[in-house]
Coordinates of C-alpha atoms in Angstrom, one line a residue:
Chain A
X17 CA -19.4 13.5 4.6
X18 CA -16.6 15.9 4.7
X19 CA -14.1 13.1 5.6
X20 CA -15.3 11.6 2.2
X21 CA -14.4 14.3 0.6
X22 CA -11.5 14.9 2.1
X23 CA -10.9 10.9 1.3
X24 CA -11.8 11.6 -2.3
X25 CA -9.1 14.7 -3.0
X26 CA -6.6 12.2 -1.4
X27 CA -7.1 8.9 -3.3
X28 CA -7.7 11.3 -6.7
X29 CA -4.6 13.5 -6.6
X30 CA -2.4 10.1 -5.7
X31 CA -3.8 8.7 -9.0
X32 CA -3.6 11.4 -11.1
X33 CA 0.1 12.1 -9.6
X34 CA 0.8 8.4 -10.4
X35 CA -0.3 9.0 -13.9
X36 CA 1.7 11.2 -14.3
X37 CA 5.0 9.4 -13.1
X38 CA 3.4 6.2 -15.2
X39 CA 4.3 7.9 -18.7
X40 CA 7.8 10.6 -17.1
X41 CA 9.7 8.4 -14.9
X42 CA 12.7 7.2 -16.8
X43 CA 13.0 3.4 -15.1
X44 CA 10.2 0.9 -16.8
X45 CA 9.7 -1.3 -13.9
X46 CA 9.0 2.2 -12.0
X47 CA 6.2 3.1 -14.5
X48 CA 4.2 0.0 -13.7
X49 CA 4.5 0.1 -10.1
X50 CA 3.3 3.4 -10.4
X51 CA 0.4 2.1 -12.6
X52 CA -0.6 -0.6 -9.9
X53 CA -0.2 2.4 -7.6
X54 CA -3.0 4.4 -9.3
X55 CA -4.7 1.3 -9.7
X56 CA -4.6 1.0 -6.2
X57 CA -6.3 4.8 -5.9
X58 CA -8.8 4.2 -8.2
X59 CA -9.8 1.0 -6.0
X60 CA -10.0 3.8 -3.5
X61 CA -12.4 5.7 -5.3
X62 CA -14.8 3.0 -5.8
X63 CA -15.0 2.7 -2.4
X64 CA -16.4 6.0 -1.8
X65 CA -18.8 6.1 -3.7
X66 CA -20.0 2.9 -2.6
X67 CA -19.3 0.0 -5.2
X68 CA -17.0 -2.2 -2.8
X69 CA -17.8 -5.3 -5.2
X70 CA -15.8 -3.4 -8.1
X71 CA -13.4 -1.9 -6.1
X72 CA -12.1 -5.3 -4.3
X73 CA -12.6 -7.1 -8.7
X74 CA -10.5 -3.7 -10.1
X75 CA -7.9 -4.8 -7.1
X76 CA -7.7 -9.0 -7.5
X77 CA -7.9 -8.6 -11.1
X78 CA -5.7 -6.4 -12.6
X79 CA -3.1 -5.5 -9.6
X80 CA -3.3 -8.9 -8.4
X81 CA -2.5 -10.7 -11.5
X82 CA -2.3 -8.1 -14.9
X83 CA 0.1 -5.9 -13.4
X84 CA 2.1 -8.8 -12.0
X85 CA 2.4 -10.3 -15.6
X86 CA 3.4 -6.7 -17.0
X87 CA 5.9 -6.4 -14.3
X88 CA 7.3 -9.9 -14.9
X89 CA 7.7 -8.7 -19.0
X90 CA 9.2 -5.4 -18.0
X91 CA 11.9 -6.5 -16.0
X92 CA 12.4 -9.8 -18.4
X93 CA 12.5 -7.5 -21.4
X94 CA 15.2 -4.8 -19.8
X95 CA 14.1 -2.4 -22.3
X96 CA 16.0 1.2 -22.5
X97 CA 13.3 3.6 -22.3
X98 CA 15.8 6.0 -22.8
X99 CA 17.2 5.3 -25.8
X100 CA 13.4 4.7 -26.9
X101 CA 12.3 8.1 -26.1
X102 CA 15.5 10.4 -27.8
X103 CA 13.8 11.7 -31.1
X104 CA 10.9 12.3 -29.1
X105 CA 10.8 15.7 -28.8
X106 CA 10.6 16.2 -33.0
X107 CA 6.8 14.9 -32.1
X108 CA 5.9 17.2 -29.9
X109 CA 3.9 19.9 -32.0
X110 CA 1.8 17.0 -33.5
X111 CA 1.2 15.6 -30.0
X112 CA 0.3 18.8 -28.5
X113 CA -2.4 19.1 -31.4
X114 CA -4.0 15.7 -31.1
X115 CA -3.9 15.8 -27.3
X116 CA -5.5 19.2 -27.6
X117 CA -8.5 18.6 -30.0
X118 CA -8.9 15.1 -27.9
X119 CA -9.5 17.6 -24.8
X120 CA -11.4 19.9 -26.6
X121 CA -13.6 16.8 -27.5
X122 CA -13.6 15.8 -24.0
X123 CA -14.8 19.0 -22.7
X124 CA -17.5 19.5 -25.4
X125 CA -19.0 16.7 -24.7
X126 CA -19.0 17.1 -20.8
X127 CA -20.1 20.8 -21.0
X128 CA -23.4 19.6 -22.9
X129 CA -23.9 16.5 -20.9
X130 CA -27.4 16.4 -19.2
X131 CA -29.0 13.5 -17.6
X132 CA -32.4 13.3 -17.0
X133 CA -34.3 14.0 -13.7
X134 CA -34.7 10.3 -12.4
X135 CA -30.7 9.8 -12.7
X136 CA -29.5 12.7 -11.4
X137 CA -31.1 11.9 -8.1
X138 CA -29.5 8.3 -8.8
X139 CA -25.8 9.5 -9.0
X140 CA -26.0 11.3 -6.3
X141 CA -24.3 8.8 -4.1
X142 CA -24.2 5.1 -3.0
X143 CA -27.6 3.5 -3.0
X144 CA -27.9 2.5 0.6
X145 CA -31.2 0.3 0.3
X146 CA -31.4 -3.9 1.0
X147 CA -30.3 -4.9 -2.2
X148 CA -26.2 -4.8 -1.7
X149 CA -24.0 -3.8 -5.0
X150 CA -22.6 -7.6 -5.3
X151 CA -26.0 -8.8 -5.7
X152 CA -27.3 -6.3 -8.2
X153 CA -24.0 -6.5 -10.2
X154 CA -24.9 -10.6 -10.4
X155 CA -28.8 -9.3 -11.3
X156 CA -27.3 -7.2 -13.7
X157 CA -24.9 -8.9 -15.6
X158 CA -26.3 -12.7 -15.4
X159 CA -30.1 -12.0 -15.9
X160 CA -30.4 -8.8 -18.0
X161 CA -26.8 -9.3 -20.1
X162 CA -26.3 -12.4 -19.6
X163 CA -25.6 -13.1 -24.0
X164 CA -24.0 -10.2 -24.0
X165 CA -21.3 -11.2 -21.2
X166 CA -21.3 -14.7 -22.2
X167 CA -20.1 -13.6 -26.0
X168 CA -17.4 -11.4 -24.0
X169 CA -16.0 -13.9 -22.1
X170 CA -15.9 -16.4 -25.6
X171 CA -14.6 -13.6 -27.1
X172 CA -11.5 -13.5 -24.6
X173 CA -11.5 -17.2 -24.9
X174 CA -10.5 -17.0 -28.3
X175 CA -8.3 -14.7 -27.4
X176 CA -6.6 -16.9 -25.0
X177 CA -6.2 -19.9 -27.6
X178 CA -5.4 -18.0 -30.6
X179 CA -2.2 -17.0 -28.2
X180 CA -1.5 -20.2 -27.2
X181 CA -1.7 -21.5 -30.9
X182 CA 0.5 -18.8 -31.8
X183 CA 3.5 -19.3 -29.2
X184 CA 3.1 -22.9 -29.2
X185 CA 6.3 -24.8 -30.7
X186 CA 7.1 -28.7 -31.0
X187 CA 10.3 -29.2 -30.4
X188 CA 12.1 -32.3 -31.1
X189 CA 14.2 -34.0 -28.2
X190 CA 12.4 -32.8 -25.5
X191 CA 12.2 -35.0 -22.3
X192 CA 8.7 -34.9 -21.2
X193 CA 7.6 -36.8 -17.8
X194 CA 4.5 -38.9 -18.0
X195 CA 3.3 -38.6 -14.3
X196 CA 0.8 -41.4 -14.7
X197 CA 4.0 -43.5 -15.7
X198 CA 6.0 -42.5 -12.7
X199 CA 3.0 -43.4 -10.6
X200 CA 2.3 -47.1 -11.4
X201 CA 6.2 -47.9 -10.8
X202 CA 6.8 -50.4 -8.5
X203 CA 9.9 -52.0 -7.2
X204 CA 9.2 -55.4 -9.3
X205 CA 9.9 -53.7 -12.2
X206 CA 12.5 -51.6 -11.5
X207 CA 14.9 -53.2 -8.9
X208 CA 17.0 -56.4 -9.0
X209 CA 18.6 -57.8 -6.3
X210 CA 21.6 -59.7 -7.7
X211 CA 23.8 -62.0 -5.1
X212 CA 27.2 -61.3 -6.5
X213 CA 30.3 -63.7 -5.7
X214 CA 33.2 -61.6 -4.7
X215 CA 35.8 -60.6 -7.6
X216 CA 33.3 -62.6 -10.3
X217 CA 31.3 -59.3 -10.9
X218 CA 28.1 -59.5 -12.8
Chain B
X18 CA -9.4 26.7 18.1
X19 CA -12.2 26.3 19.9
X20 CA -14.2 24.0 16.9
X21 CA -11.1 21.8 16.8
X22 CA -12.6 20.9 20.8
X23 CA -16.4 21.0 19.9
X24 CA -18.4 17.9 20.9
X25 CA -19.1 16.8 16.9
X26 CA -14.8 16.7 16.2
X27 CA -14.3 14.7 19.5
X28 CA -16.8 12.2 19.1
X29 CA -17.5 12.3 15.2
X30 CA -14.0 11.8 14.7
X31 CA -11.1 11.8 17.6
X32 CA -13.1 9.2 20.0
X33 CA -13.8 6.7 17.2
X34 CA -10.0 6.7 15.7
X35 CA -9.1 6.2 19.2
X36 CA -10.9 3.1 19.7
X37 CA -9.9 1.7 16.0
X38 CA -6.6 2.7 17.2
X39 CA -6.8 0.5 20.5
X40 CA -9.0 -2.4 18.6
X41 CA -6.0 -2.6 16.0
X42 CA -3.8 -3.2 18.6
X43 CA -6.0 -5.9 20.3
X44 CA -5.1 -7.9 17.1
X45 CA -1.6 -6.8 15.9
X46 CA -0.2 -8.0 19.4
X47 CA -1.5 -10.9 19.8
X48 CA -0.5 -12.1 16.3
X49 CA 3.2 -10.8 16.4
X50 CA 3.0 -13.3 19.7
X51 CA 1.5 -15.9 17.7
X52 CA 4.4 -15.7 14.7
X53 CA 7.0 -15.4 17.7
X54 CA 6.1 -18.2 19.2
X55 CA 5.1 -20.1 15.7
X56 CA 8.9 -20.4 14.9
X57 CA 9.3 -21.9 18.1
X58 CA 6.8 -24.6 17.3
X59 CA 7.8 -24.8 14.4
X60 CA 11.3 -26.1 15.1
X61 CA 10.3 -27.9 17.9
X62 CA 7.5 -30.3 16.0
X63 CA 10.3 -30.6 13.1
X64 CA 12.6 -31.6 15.9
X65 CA 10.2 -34.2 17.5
X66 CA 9.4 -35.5 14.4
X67 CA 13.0 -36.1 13.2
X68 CA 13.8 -37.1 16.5
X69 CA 15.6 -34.3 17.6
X70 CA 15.2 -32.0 20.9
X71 CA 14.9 -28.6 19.3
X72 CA 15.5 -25.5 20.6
X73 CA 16.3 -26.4 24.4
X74 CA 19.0 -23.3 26.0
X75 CA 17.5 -19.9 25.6
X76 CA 14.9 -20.5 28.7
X77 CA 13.1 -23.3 30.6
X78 CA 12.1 -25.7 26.5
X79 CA 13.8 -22.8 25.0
X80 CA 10.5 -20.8 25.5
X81 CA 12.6 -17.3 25.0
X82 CA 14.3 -18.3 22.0
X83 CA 12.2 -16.5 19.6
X84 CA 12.7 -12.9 22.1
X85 CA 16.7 -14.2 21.7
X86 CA 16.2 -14.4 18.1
X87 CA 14.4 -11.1 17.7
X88 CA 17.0 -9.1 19.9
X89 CA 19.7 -10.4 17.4
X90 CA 17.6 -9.4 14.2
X91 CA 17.5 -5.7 15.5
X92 CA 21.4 -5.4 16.8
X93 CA 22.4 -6.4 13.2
X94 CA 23.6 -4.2 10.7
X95 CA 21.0 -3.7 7.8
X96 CA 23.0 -3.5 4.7
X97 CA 21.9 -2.0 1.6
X98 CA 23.9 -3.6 -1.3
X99 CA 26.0 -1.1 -3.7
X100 CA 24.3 -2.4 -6.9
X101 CA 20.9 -2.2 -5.2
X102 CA 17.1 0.1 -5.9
X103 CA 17.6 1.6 -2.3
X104 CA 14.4 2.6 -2.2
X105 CA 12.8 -0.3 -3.8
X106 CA 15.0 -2.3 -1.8
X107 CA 13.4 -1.0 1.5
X108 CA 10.0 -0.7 0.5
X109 CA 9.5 -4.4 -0.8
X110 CA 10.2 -5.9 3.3
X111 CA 7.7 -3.3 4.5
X112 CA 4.9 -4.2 2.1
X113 CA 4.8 -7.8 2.7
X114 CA 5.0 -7.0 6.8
X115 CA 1.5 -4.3 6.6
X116 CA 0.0 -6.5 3.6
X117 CA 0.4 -9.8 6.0
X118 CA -1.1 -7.4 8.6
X119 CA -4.4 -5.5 7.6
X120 CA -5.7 -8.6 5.9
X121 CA -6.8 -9.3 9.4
X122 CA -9.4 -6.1 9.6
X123 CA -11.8 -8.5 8.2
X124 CA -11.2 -11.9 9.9
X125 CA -13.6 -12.8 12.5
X126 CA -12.9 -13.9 15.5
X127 CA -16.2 -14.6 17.5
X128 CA -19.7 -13.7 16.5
X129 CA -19.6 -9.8 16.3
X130 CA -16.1 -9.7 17.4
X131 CA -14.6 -8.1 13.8
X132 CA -12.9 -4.9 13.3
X133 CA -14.1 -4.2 9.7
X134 CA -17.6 -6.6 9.4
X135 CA -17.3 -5.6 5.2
X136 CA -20.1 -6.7 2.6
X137 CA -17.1 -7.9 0.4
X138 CA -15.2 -9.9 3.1
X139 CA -14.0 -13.0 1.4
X140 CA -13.1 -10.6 -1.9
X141 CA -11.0 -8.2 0.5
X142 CA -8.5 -11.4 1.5
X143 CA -8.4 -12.6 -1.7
X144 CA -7.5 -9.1 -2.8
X145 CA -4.9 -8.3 -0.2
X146 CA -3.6 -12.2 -0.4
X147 CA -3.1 -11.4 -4.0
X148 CA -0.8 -8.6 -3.5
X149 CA 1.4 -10.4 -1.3
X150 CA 3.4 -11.3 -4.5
X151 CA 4.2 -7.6 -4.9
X152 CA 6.9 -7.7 -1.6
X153 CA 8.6 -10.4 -3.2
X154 CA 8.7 -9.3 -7.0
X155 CA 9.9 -6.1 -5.8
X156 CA 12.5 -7.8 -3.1
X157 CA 13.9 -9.8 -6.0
X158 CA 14.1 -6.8 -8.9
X159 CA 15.7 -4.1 -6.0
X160 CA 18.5 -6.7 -4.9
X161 CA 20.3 -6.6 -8.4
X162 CA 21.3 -10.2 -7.8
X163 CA 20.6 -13.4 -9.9
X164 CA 19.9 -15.4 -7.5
X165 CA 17.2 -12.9 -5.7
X166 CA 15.6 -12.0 -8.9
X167 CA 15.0 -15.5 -10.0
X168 CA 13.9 -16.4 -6.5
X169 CA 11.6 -13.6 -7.2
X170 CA 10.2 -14.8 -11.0
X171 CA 9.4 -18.1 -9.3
X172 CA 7.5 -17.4 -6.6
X173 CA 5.2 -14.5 -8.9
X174 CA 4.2 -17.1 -11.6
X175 CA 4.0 -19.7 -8.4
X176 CA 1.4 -17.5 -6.4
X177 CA -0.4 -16.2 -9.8
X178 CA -1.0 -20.2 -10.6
X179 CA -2.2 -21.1 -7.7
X180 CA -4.6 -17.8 -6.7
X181 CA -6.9 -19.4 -9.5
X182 CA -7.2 -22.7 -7.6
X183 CA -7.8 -20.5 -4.3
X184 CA -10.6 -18.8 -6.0
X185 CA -13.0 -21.0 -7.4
X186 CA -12.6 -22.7 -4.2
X187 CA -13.8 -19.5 -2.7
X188 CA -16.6 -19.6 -5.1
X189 CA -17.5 -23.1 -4.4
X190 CA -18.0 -22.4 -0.4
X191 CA -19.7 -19.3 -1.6
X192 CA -22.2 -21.1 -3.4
X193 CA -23.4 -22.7 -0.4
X194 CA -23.2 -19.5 1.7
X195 CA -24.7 -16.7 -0.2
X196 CA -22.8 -14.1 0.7
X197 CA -19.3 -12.3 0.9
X198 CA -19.3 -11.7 4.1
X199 CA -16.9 -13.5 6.7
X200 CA -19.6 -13.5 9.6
X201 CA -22.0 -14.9 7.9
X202 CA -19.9 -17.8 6.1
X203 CA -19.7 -19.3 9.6
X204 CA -22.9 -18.3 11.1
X205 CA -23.9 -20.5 8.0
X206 CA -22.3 -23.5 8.9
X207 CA -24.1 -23.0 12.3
X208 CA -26.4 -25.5 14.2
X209 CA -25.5 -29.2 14.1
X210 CA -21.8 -28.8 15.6
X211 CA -18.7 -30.0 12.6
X212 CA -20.8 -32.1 10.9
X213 CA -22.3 -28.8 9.7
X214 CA -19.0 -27.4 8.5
X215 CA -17.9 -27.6 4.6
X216 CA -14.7 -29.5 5.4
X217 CA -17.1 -32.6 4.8
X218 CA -19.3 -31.6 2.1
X219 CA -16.7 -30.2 -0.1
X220 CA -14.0 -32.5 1.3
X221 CA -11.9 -32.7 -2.3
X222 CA -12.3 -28.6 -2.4
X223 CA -10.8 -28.4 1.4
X224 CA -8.0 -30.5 0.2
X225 CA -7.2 -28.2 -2.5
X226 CA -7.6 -25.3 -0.6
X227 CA -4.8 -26.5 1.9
X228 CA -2.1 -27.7 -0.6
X229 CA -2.9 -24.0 -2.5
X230 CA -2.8 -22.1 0.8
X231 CA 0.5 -23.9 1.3
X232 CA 1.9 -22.7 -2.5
X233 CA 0.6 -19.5 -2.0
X234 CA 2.4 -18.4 1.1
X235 CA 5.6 -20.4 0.0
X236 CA 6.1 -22.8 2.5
X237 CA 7.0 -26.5 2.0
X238 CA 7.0 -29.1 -0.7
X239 CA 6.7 -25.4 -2.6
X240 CA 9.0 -23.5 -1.1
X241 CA 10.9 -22.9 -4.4
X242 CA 11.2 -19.3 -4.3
X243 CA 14.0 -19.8 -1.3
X244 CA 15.1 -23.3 -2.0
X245 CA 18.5 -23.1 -0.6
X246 CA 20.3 -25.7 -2.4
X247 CA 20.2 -24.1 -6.2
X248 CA 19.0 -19.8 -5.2
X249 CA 20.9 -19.9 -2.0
X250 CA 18.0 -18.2 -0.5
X251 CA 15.9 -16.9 -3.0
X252 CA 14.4 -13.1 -3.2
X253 CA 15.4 -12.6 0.5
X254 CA 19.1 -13.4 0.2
X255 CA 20.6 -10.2 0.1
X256 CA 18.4 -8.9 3.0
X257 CA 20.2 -8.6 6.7
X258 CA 18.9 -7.2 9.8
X259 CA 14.9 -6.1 10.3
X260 CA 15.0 -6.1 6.8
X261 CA 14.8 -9.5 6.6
X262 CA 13.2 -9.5 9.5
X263 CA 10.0 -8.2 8.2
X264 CA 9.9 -10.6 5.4
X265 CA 10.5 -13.4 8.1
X266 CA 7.3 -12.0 10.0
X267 CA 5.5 -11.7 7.0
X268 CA 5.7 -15.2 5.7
X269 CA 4.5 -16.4 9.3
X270 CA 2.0 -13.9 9.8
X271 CA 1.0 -15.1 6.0
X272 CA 0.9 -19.0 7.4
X273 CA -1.4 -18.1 10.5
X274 CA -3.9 -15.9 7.8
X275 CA -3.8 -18.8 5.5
X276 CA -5.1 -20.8 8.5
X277 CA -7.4 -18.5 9.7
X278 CA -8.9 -18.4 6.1
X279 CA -9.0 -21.7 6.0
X280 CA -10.9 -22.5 9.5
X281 CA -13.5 -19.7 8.8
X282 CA -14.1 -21.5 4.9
X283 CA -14.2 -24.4 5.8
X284 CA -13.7 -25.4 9.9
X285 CA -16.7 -23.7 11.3
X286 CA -14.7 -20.6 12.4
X287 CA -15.3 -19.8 16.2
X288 CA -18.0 -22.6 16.5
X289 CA -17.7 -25.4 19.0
X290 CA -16.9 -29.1 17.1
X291 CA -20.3 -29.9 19.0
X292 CA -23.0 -27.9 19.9
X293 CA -23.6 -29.1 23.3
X294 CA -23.2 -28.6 26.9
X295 CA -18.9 -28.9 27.8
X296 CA -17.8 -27.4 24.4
X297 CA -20.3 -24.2 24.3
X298 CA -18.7 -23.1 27.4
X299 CA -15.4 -22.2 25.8
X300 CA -15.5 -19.0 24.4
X301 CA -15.6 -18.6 20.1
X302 CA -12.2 -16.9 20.0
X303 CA -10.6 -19.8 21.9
X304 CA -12.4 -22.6 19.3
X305 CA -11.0 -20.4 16.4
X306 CA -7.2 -20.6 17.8
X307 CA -7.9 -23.7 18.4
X308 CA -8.7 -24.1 15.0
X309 CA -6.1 -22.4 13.7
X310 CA -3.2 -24.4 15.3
X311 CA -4.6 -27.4 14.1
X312 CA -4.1 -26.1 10.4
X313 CA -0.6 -24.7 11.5
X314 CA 0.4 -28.1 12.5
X315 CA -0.5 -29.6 9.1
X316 CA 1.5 -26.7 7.8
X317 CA 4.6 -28.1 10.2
X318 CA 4.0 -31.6 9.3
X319 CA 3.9 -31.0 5.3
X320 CA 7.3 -29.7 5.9
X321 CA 9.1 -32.1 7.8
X322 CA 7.8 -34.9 5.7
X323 CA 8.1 -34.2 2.1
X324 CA 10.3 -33.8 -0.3
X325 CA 10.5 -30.2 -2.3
X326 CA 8.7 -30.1 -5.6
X327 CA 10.6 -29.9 -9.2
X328 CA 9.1 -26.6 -10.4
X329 CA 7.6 -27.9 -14.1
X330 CA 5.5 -30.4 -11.2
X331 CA 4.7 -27.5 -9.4
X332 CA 3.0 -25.9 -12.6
X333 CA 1.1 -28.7 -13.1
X334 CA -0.4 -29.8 -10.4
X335 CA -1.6 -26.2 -10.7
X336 CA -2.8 -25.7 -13.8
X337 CA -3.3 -29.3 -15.2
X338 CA -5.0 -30.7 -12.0
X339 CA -6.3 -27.9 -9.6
X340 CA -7.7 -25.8 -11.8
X341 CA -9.6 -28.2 -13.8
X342 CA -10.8 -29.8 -10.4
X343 CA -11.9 -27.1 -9.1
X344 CA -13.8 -25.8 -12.2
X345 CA -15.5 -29.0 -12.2
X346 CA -16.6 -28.9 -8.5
X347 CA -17.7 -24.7 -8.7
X348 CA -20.1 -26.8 -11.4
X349 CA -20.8 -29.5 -10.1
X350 CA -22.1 -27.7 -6.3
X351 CA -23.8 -25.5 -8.6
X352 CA -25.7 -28.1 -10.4
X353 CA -26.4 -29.9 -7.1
X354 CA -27.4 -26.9 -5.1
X355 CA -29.9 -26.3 -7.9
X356 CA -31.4 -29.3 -8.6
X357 CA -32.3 -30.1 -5.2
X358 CA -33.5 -26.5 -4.6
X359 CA -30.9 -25.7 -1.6
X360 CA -29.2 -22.3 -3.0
X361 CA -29.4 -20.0 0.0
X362 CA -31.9 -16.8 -0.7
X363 CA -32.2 -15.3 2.4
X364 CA -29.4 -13.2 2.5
X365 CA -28.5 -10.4 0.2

C-alpha cells in the first residue's frame, strides 16, 4: 500500500502542477499539452483506486481524440494569448472575490459532508470481488440507466447535427467525384483507338 | 540503513522490479531485432516484387545492412533548426519511440507468457495506439516548417478517422469474446484449430481492420502524412540523425504491433492453424511470429502494389464507408449472437 500512496502523491502533484501551467504558460499549444498531460495523471489516479475501465475511456476518449481536435484548433487558430491577456490584471480584485467565495463554498460543503455507515466502508478502496469494474459499469449504465444514457447520447446527437447544419455551406462550382461513376468505367467508353494516316491528322 | 536491506524491501520491492526489469528486456530486444531486420524485408520483398535484387553488399543478402544503416543514423549530426520548439522538437521523436514500445506490456505471446495480463487489455492498446498521433502533431508544430506542419495536420485528422473504424471492430470481436482481456480473446478462439478463429466469421470486419491498421500507422496507399512528391517528407522532414531515427523505429515498431493486434483479434494468436499432432509441437510464441510476418508481408505487398490515395478518398473511405460498415456489423453480431443465444457469460 505505501507504494500506492507514494504512486498517488506522484500522479496528483503532476496534475495539479499541469493545471497550473494549463491556465500561466504563455504559448497556447503549450496549455493543451499540458491539459492532455494532467489528463494523463488523472488516468493515473483512476488506476489506483481501482477503476481501470475509466481510466483507459478518460485516456482513448478525450486525450486520444478531444485534445487532438483542440490542439489541431490551437495551432490552426495562432491566437496571441498575450495580447488577450494585457488588461487582465484590472480584473483581478473581482476574480480573487469570486474564486474565493467559490472556495469558501467548496470547503463548506466538504467540511459537513458525511456519508452513511454502509458507503464509508465502500470508498474505502477498490472492490476486489468477481464482478470486474467493466462489467458493473455495463450493469450500471445499460440496465439501471439505460433511458437516462440513451437521452444523453441523443442529446449529443443533436448536438452533433445542429453543428453540422450550422457549418454546412453549398457552394456553387464545386467538382465533386461520384465514386460509383468512376467505378463502372470501362475502356469501351472511354478509349478510341483511331488508325491515323500520316500527315492527314484526325 | 539497515531497513533499506530488510527481507520485506528486497523481496516486496527490489526482487520484483528486477525481474520486470529483465522481463522488459526479454521483449524490447527481440523487437528492436524485429524492426531492424523488417526494413530489410521490407526492401527486399519490394525488390523481388519489382524485379529488383534489393539490398545485396553490406554482408552475405545484405543481411547487415540494417546494423550499416543504424551505425550511420547515430554518427550523424542531429540538427535542431533555428526557427524550431527545441524542446518540443526533441520530445515529439521520443514519444512515438516509448508509445510504439510499452503497448507491448499487454500483448501475449503464449498462454501465460504476458508481462502485464490487465482486465482492460484490448482498451490499453487502443488507448496507447491512440496517442501515437501525439509524436507526430507535436513533430510537425515544433519544426516551424510548412511542409512538417501540414504533414502533421494530415496524419492527426487521418489517424482520428480511422481509430473509429478500429474500434467498433474491437467491439465486434468483443462481442463474441466477453471480455477485455488479451489472454482470453485467444484462449476463446481455442479448440477446433483456424477454423475457430474470427478471421472467418467476421471476415468483412478483418478486412477493415487491416486497411485501418494500415491508415493508422501511416504506411502505404495512406502514407500521406510523408508523401514525398507534394510535403517533401512530411512531419519528419526537418529531423536528422537518431532524431529521426526514433520516428523511423517507431513507425516499424507501430507496423509489427498493428500485426500483433491483428493476429491476437482475429488469427488465433499463439494457437496452432490445426490442433493436431505436427503443429502442437511448435511452441505458441513461434505460431504468433509466425503469425505476425504473415500480416507484415500483406503490409509489404499493399505497398509495392498500389497507388497512394488522394486525401478527400482517404476521408471517405473512412467516414462514408468504414464507419457505417462497421456500425452495421457491431449490430448486426449483436443481433445474431442474441438471437441464437451464443453471447458468452462465463467470463466476467
Amino acid at each position: 500500500m505505501a507504494f500506492a500512496g507514494f504512486m498517488f502523491y506522484i500522479f496528483a502533484a503532476i496534475c495539479v502542477a499541469c493545471g497550473v501551467m494549463v491556465v500561466t504558460s504563455r504559448n497556447a499549444v503549450h496549455s493543451v499539452l499540458f491539459l492532455i498531460l494532467a489528463f494523463f495523471n488523472a488516468a493515473g489516479l483512476f488506476v489506483l483506486i481501482g477503476a481501470e475501465f475509466l481510466a483507459m475511456i478518460l485516456v482513448v476518449v478525450y486525450v486520444g481524440a478531444v485534445a487532438v481536435l483542440f490542439l489541431f484548433v490551437v495551432m490552426m487558430l495562432n491566437v496571441n494569448f498575450t495580447e488577450l491577456r494585457r488588461g487582465a490584471k484590472n480584473y483581478v480584485y473581482v476574480g480573487a472575490t469570486l474564486g474565493g467565495i467559490l472556495f469558501l463554498e467548496l470547503a463548506i460543503v466538504a467540511t459537513s459532508w458525511t456519508l452513511g455507515p454502509q458507503m464509508s466502508a465502500i470508498t474505502l478502496g477498490p472492490v476486489v470481488g468477481a464482478v470486474s469494474n467493466t462489467r458493473s459499469i455495463g450493469q450500471v449504465i445499460y440496465t439501471d440507466y439505460v433511458y437516462l444514457f440513451q437521452g444523453a447520447s441523443l442529446i449529443l446527437l443533436v448536438a452533433m447535427v445542429g453543428a453540422i447544419v450550422l457549418t454546412l455551406r453549398q457552394r456553387a462550382g464545386v467538382k465533386k467525384q461520384v465514386i460509383a461513376d468512376q467505378v463502372s468505367r470501362s475502356s469501351k467508353d472511354e478509349l478510341i483507338i483511331v488508325k491515323v494516316d500520316s500527315g492527314s491528322g484526325i | 540503513m539497515a531497513d533499506l536491506f530488510d527481507g520485506i524491501w528486497w523481496s516486496g520491492y527490489v526482487w520484483p522490479t528486477l525481474i520486470t526489469i529483465l522481463l522488459i528486456l526479454c521483449i524490447m530486444i527481440p523487437i528492436m531485432l524485429s524492426v531492424a531486420y523488417l526494413t530489410l524485408a521490407e526492401r527486399k520483398v519490394i525488390g523481388w516484387m519489382q524485379l529488383r535484387k534489393g539490398p545485396n553488399v553490406v554482408g552475405p543478402f545484405g543481411l547487415l545492412q540494417p546494423i550499416a544503416d543504424a551505425l550511420k543514423l547515430l554518427m550523424k549530426e542531429t540538427i535542431i533548426p533555428a526557427g524550431a520548439n527545441p524542446v518540443l522538437f526533441l520530445i515529439a521523436p521520443m514519444l512515438t519511440f516509448v508509445l510504439a514500445l510499452i503497448a507491448w506490456a499487454v500483448i501475449p505471446f503464449s498462454d501465460g507468457m504476458v508481462l502485464a495480463d490487465i482486465n482492460v487489455g484490448v482498451l490499453y492498446l487502443f488507448a496507447i495506439s491512440s496517442l501515437g498521433v501525439y509524436g507526430i502533431i507535436i513533430a510537425g508544430w515544433a519544426s516551424n516548417s510548412k511542409y512538417a506542419f501540414l504533414g502533421a495536420l494530415r496524419s492527426a485528422a487521418q489517424m482520428v478517422s480511422y481509430e473509429v473504424s478500429i474500434g467498433f471492430v474491437i467491439v465486434t470481436v468483443l462481442l463474441c469474446v466477453g471480455s477485455l482481456n488479451l489472454s482470453d480473446i485467444v484462449r476463446s478462439q481455442a479448440g477446433g484449430g483456424f477454423w475457430n478463429w474470427y478471421f472467418l466469421p467476421l471476415l468483412p470486419m478483418f478486412v477493415v481492420f487491416i486497411i485501418s491498421a494500415l491508415a493508422e500507422t501511416n504506411r502505404a496507399p495512406f502514407d500521406l502524412p510523408e508523401a514525398e512528391a507534394e510535403l517533401v517528407s512530411g512531419y519528419n522532414v526537418e529531423y536528422s540523425a537518431m532524431a529521426f531515427a526514433l520516428f523511423f523505429l517507431g513507425e516499424y515498431a507501430n507496423m509489427i504491433l498493428m500485426s500483433g493486434m491483428t493476429v491476437v483479434l482475429f488469427l488465433g494468436g499463439w494457437l496452432p492453424p490445426v490442433d493436431a499432432q505436427p503443429f502442437t509441437w511448435i511452441p505458441g510464441p513461434i505460431w504468433f511470429a509466425i503469425k505476425i510476418a504473415f500480416v507484415l508481408f500483406i503490409f509489404l505487398w499493399v505497398r509495392a502494389t498500389f497507388p497512394r490515395y488522394r486525401y478527400d478518398q482517404l476521408m471517405r473511405l473512412g467516414w462514408k464507408v468504414f464507419l457505417p460498415l462497421s456500425l452495421f456489423w457491431v449490430i448486426a453480431t449483436a443481433g445474431f449472437l442474441v438471437a441464437f443465444d451464443l453471447l458468452p457469460h462465463s467470463m466476467n
